[in-house]
Coordinates of N, CA and C in Angstrom, one line a residue:
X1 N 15.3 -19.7 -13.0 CA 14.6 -19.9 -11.7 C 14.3 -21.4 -11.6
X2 N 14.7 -22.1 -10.2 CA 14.2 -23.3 -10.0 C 12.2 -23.4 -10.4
X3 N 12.1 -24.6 -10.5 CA 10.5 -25.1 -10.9 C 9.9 -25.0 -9.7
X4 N 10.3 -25.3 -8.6 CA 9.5 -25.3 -7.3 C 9.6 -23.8 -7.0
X5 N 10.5 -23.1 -6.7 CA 10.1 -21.5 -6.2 C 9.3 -20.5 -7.3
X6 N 9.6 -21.0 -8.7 CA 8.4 -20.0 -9.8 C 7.4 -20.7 -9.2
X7 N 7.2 -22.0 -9.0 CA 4.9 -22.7 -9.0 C 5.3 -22.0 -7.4
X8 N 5.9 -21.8 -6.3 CA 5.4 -21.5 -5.3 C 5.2 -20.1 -5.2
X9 N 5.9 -19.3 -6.1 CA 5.4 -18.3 -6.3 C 4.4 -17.3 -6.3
X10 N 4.3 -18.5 -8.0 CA 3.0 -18.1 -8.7 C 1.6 -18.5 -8.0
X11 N 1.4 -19.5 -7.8 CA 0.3 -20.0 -7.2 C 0.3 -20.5 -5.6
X12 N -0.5 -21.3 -5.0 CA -0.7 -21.1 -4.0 C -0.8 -22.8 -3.1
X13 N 0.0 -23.5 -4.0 CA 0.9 -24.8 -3.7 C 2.0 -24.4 -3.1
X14 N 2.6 -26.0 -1.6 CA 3.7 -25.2 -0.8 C 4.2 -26.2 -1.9
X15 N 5.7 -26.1 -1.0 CA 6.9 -26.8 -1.6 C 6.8 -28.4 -1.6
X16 N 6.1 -28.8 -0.2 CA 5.9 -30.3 -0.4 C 4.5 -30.9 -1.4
X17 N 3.6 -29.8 -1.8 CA 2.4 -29.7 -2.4 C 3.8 -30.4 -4.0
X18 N 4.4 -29.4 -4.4 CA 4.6 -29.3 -5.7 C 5.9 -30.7 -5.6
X19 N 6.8 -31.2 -4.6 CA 7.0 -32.3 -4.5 C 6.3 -33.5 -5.1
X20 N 5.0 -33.4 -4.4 CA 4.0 -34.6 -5.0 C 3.4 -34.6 -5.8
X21 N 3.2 -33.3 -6.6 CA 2.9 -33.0 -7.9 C 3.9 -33.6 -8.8
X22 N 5.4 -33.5 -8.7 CA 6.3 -33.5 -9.1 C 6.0 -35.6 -9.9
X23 N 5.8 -36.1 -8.5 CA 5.7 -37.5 -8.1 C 4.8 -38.5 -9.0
X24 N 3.9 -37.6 -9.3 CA 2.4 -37.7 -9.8 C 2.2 -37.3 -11.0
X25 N 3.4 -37.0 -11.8 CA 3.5 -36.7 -13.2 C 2.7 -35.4 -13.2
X26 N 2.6 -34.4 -12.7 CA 1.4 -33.4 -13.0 C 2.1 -32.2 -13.6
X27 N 3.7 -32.2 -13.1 CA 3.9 -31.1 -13.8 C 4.7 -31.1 -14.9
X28 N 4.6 -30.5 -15.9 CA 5.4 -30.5 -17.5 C 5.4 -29.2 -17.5
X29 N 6.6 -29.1 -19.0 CA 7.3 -27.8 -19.5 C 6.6 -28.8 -20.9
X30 N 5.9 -27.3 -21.7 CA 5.7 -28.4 -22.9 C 5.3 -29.5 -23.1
X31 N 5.9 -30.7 -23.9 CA 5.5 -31.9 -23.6 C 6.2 -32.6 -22.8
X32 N 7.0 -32.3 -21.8 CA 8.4 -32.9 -21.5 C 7.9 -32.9 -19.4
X33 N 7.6 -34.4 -19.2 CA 7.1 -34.1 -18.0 C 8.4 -34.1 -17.1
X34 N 8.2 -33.4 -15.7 CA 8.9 -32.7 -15.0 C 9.4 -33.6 -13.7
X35 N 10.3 -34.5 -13.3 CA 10.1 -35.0 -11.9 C 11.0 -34.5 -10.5
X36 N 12.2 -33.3 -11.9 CA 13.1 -33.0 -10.9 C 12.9 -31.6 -10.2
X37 N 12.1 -30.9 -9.2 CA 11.2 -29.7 -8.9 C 13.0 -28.6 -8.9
X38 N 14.2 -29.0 -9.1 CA 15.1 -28.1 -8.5 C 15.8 -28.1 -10.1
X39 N 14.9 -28.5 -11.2 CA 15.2 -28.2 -12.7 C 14.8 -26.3 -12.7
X40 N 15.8 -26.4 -13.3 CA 15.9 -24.4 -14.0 C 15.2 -24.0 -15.3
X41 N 14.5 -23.4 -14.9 CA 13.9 -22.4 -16.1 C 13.6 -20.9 -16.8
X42 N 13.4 -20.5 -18.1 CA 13.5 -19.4 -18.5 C 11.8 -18.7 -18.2
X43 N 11.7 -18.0 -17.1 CA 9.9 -18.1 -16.7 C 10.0 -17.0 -18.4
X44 N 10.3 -16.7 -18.8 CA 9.9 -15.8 -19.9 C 10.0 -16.1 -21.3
X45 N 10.8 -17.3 -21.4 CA 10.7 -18.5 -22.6 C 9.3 -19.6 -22.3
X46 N 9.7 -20.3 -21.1 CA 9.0 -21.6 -20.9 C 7.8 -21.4 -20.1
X47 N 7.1 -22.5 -20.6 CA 5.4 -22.4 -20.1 C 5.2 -23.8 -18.7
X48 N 5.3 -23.7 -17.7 CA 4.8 -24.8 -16.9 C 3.8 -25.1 -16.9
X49 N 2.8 -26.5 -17.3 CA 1.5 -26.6 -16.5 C 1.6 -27.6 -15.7
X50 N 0.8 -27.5 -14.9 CA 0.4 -28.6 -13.7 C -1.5 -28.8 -14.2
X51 N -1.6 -30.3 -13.8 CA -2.5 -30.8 -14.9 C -2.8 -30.4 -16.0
X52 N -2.5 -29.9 -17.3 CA -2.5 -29.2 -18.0 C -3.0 -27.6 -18.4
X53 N -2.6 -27.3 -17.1 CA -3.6 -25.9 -16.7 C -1.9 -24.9 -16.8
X54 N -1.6 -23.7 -17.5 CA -0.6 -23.0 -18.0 C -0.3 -22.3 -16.5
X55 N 1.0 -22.4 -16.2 CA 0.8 -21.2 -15.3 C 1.9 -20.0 -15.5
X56 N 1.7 -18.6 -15.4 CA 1.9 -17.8 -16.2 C 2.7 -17.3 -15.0
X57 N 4.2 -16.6 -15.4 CA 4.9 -15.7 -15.0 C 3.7 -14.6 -14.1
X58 N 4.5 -14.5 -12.4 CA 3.1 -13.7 -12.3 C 3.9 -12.3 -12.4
X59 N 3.1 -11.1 -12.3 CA 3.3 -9.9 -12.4 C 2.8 -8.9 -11.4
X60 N 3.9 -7.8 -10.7 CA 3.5 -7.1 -9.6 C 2.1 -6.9 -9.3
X61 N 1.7 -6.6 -8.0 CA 0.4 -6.4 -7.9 C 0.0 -4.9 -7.0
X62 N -0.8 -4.3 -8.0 CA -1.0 -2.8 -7.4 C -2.8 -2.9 -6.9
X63 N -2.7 -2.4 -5.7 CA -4.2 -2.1 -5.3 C -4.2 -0.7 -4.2
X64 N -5.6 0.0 -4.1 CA -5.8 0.5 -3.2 C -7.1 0.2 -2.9
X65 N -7.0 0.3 -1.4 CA -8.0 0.2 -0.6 C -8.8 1.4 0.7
X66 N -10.3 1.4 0.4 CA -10.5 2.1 1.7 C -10.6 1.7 3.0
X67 N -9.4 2.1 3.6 CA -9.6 1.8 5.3 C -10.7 2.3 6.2
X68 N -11.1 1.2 6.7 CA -12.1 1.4 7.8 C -11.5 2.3 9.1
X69 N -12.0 2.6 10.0 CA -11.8 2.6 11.4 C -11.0 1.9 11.9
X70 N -10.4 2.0 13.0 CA -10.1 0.7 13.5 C -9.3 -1.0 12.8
X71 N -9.4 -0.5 11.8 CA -8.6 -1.9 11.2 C -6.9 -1.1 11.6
X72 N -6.1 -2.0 11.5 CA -4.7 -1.5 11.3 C -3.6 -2.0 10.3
X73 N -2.8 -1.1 9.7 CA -1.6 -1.0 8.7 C -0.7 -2.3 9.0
X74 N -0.8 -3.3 9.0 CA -0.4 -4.3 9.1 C -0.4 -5.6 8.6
X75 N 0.3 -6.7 8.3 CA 0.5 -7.9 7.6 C -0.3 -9.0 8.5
X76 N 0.0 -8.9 9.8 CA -1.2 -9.2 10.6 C -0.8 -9.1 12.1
X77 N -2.0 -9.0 13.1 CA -2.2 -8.5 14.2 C -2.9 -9.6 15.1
X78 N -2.5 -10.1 16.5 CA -3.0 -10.7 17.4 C -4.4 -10.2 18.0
X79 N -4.7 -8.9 17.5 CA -5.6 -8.1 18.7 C -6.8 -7.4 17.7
X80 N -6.4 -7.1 16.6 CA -7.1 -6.4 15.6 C -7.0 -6.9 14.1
X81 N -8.5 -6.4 13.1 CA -8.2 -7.0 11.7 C -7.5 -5.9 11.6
X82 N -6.9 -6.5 10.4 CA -6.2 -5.8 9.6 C -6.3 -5.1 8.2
X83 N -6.1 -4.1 7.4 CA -5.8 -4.0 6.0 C -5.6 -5.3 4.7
X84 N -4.3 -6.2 5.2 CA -4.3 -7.4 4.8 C -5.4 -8.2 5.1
X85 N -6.4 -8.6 6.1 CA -7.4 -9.2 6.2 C -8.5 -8.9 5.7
X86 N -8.4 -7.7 4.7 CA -9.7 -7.5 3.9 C -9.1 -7.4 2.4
X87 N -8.3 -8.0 2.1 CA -7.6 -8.3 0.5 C -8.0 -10.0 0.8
X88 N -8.5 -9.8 -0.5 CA -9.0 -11.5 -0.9 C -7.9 -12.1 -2.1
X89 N -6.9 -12.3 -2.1 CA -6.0 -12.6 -3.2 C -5.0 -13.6 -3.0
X90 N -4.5 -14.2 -3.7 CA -3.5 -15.5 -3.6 C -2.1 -14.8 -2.9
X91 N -1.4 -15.5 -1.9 CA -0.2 -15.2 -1.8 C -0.3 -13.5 -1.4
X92 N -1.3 -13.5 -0.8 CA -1.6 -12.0 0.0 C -0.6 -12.1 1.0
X93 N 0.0 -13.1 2.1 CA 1.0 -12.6 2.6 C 2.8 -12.3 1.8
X94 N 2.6 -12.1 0.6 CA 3.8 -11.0 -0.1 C 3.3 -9.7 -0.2
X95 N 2.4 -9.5 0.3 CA 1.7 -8.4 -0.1 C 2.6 -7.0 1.3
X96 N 2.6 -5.8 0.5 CA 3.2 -5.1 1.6 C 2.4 -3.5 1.5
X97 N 2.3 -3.2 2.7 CA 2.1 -1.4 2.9 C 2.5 -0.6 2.5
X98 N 1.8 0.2 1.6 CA 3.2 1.7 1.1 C 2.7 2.6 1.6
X99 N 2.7 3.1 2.9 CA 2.7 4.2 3.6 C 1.2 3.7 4.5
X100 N 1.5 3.7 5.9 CA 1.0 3.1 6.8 C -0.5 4.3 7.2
X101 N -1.5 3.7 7.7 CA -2.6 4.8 8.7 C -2.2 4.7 10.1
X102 N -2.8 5.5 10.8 CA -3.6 4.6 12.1 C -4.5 4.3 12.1
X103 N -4.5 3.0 13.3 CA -6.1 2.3 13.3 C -7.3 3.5 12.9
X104 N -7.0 4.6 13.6 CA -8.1 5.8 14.0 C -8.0 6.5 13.1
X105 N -7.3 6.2 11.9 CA -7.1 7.0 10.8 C -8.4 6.1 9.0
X106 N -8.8 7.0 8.7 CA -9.8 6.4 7.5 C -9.0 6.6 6.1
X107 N -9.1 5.9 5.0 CA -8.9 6.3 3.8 C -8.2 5.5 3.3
X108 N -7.2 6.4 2.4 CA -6.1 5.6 1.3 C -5.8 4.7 1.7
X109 N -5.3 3.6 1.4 CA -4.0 2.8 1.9 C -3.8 2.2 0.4
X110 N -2.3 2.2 0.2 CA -1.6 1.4 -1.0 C -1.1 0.1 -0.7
X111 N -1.3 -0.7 -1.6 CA -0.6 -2.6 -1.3 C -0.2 -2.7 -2.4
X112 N 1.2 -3.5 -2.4 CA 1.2 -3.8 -3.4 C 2.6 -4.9 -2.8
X113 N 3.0 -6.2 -3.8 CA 4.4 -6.8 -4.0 C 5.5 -6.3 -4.2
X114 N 5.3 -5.1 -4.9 CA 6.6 -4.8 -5.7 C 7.5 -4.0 -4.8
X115 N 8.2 -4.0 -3.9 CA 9.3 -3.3 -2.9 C 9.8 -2.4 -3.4
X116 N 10.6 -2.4 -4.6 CA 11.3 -0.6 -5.4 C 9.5 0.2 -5.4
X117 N 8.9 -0.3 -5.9 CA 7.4 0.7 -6.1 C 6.9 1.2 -5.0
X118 N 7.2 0.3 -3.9 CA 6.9 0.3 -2.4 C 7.6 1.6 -2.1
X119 N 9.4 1.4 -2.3 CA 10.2 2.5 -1.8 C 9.6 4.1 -2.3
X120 N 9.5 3.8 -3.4 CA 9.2 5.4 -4.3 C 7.7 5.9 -4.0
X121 N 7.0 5.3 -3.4 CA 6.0 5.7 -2.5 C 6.4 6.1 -1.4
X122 N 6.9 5.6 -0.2 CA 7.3 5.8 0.8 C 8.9 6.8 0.9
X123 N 8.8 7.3 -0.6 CA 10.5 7.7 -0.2 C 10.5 8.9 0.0
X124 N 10.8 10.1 1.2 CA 10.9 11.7 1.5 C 11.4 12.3 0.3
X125 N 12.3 11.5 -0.6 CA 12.7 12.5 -1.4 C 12.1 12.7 -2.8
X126 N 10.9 12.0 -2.7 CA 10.2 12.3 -3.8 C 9.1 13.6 -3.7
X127 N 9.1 14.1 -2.3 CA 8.1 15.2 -2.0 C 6.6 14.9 -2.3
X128 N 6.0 13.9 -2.5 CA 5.1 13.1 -3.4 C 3.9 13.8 -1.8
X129 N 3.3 14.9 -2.4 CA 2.3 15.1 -1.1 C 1.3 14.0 -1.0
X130 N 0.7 14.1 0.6 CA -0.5 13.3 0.8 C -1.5 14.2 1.4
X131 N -3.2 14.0 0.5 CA -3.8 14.8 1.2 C -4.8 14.1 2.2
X132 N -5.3 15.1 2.9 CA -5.7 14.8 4.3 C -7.3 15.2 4.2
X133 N -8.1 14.7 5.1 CA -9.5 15.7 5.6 C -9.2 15.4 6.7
X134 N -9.4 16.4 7.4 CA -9.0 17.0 8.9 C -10.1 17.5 9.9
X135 N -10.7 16.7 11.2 CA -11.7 17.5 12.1 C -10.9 17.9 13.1
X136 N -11.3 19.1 13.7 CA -10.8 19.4 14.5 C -11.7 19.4 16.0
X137 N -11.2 19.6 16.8 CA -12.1 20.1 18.4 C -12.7 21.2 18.7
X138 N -11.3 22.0 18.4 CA -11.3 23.5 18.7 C -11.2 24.6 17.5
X139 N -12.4 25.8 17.2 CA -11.9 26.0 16.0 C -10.7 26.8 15.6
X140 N -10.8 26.6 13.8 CA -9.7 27.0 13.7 C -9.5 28.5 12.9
X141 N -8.1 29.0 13.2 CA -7.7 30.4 13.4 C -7.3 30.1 12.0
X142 N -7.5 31.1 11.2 CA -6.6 31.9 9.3 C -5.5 31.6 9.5
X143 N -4.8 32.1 10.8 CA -3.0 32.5 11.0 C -2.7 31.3 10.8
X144 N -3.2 29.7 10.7 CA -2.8 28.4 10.9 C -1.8 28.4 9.6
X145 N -2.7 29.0 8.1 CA -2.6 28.5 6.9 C -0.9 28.8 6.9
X146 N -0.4 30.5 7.4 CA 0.8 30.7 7.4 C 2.1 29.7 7.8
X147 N 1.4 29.5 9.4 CA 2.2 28.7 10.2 C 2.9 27.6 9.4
X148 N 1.3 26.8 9.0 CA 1.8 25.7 8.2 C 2.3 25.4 7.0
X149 N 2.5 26.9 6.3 CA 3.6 26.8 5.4 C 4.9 27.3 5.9
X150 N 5.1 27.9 6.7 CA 6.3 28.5 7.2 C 6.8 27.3 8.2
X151 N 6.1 25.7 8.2 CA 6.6 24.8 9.3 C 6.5 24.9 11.0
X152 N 6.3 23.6 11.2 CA 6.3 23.6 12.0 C 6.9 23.3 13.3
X153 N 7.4 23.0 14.6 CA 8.0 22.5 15.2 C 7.5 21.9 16.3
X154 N 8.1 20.4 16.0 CA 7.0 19.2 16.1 C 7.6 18.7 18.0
X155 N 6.6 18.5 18.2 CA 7.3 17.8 20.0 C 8.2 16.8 20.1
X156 N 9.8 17.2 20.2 CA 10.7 15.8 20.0 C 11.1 15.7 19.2
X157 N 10.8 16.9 17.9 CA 11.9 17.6 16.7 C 12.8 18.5 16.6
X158 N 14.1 18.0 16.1 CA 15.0 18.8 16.3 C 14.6 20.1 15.0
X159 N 14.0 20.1 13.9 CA 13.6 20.4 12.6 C 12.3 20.7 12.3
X160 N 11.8 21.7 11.9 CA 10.4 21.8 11.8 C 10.1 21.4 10.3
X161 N 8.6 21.3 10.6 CA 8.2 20.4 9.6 C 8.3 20.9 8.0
X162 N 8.6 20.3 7.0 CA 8.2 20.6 5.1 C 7.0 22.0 5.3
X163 N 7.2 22.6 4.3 CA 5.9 23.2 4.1 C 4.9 22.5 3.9
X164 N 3.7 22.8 4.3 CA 2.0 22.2 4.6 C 1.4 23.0 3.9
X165 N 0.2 22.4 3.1 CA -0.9 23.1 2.4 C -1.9 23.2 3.4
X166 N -2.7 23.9 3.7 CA -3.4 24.1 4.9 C -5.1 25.3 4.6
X167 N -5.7 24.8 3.8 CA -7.0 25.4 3.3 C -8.3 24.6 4.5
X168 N -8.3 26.0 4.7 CA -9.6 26.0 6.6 C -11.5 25.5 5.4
X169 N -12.0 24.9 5.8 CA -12.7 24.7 5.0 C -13.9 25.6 6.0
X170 N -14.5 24.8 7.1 CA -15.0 25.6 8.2 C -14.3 25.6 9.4
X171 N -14.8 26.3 10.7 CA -14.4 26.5 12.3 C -13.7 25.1 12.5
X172 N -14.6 23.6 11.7 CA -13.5 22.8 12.1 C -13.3 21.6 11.3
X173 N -13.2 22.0 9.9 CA -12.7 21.0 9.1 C -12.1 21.7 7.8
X174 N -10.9 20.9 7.7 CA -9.8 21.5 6.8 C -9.2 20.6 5.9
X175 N -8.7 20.8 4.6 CA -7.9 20.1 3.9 C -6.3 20.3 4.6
X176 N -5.6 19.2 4.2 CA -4.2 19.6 4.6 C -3.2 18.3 3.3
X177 N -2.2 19.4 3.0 CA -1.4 18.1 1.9 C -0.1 18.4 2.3
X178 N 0.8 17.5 3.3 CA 2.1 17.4 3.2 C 2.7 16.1 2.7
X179 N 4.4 16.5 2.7 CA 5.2 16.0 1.8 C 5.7 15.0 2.8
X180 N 6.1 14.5 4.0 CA 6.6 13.9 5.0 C 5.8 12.9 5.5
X181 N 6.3 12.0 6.5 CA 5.5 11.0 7.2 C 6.5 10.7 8.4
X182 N 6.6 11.6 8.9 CA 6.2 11.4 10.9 C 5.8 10.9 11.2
X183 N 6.0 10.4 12.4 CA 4.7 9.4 13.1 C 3.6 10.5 14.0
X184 N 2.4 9.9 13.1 CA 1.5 11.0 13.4 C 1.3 12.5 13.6
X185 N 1.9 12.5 12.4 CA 2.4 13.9 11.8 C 1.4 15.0 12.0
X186 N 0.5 15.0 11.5 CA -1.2 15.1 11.2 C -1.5 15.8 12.8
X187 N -1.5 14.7 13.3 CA -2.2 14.7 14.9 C -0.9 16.0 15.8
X188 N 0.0 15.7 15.3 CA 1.1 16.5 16.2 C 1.1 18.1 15.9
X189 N 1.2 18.5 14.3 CA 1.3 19.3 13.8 C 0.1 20.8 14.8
X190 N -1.1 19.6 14.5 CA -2.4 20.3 14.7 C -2.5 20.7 16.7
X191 N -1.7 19.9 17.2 CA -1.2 19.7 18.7 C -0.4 20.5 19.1
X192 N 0.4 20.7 17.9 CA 1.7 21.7 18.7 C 1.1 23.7 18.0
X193 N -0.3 23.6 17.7 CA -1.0 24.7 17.2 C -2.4 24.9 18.6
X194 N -2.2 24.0 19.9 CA -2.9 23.4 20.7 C -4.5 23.4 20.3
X195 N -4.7 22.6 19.1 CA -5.9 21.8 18.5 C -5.6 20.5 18.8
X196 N -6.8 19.7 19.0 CA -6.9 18.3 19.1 C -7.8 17.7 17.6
X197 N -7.0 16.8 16.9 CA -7.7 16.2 16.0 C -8.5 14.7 16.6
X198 N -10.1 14.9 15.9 CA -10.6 14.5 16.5 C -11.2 13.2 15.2
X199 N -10.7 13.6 14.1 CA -11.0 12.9 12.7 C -9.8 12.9 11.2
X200 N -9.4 11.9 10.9 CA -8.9 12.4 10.0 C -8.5 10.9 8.7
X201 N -8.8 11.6 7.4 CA -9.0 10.9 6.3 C -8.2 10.7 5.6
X202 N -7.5 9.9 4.8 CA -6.5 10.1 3.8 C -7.6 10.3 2.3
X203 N -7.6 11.4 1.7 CA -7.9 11.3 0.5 C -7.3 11.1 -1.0
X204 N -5.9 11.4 -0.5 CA -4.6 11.0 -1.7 C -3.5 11.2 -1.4
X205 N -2.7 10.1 -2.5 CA -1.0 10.2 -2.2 C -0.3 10.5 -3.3
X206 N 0.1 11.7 -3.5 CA 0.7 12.1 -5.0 C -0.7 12.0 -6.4
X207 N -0.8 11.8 -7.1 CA -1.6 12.1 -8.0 C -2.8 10.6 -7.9
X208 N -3.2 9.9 -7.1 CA -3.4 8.7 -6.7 C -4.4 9.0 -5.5
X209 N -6.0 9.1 -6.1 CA -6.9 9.6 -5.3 C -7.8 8.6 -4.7
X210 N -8.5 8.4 -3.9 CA -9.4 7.5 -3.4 C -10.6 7.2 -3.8
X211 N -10.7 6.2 -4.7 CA -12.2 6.0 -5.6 C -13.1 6.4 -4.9
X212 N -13.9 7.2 -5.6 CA -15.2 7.3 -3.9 C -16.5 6.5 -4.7
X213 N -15.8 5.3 -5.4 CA -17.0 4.1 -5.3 C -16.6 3.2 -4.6
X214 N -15.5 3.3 -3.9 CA -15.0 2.2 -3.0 C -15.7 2.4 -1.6
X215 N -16.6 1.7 -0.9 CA -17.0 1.4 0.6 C -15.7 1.3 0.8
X216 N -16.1 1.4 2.6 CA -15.3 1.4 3.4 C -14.9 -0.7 3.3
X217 N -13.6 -0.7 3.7 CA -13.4 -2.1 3.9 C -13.1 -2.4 2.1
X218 N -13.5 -2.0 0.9 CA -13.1 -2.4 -0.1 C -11.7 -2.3 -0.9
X219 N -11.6 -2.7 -2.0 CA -10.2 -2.5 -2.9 C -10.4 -2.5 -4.4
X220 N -9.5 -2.1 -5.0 CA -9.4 -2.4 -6.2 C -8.2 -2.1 -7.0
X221 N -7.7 -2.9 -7.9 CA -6.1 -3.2 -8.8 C -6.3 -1.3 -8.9
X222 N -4.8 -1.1 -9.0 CA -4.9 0.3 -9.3 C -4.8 0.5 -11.5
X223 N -4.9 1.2 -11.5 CA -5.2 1.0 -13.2 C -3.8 1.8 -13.6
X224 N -3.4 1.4 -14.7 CA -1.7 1.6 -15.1 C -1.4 3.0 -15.0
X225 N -2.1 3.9 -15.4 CA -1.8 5.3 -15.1 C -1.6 5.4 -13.9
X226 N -2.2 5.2 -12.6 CA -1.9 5.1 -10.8 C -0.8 4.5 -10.7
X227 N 0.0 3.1 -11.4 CA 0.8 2.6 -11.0 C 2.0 3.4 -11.9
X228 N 1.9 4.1 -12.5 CA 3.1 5.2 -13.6 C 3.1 6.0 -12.6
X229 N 2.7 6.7 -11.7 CA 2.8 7.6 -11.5 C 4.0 7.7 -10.5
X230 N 4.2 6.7 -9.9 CA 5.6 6.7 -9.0 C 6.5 5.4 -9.9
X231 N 6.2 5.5 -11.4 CA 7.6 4.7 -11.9 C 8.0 5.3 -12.8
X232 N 7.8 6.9 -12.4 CA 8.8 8.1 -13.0 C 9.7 8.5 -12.3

């Protein structure tokens, strides 16, 4: 890999930044100072510093965060914060969404760099359920729990939906875990049962649950077991 796209990578110098580094003698491999930024290197042999400070091959980045209200699933927004605007981290715009909320939607959200990790979260054929907390308006009927394993048939679907886990907790709040991601799957399902959701939470995405020391608005690295779990 060229010397200027590993430092722009890794750190949070642009390309004309590491130019004049280049200029300035600041950056070396070993003892061997650096002037040409489009010199090649082995990031997994060789060590770059800039002022003598090491800078290290970086390595994917896994986090979850609890969503607030009103923030929205996005890298960034004209009109509203965002998800990304409550991650404090270098080079947060490589940062990407593995399976989106709505603004009006609370809970999980996954971030992370790594795109294949990204895919296998987000991919239908992993069946990887997500669970839900669910309010409703109107209460709710036993016969739902059947329905929604037996699928459903969604407004502007040719196909009714995966089987649904569907445990009524009271008249109007329920767990729910499906395998799919519709747009506003959650809200439709419960719509085309003519209930209106009036609340709803993400509490997990496949074995990958929502710290409940995390406030709303916070994050934290996911720990290697959370990030194994979709790199089976």
């Amino acid at each position: 890999m060229r010397i200027d796209k590993f430092i722009c990578a890794t750190t949070d110098y642009s390309r004309s930044d590491i130019k004049r580094l280049a200029k300035e003698g600041a950056i070396r491999i070993g003892e061997l100072t650096i002037s040409d930024v489009s010199t090649k290197i082995d990031t997994e042999i060789n060590t770059i510093y800039i002022f003598n400070n090491p800078i290290n091959n970086i390595k994917p980045r896994f986090f979850m965060l609890n969503k607030p209200l009103g923030v929205v699933c996005a890298n960034s927004d004209g009109h509203h914060k965002t998800v990304i605007d409550l991650i404090n981290e270098p080079k947060k715009i490589k940062l990407q969404i593995a399976g989106r909320l709505d603004k009006d939607t609370t809970g999980l959200v996954l971030i992370t760099d790594d795109g294949q990790w990204n895919h296998r979260v987000t991919s239908p054929n992993r069946h990887s359920f997500k669970h839900y907390k669910v309010t409703l308006a109107e209460p709710l009927d036993n016969n739902l729990v059947e329905q929604f394993k037996n699928g459903l048939l969604l407004n502007g679907e040719a196909k009714k939906t995966r089987e649904a886990k569907l445990s009524i907790i009271d008249n109007h709040h329920a767990d729910l875990l499906i395998s799919e991601g519709k747009y506003h799957q959650v809200k439709r399902m419960f719509a085309a049962c003519g209930n209106h959701v009036t609340a709803l939470h993400r509490h997990a995405i496949g074995n990958i649950q929502l710290d409940s020391t995390l406030n709303e608005g916070d994050y934290r690295p996911l720990t290697q077991d959370e990030v194994n779990f979709f790199n089976d």
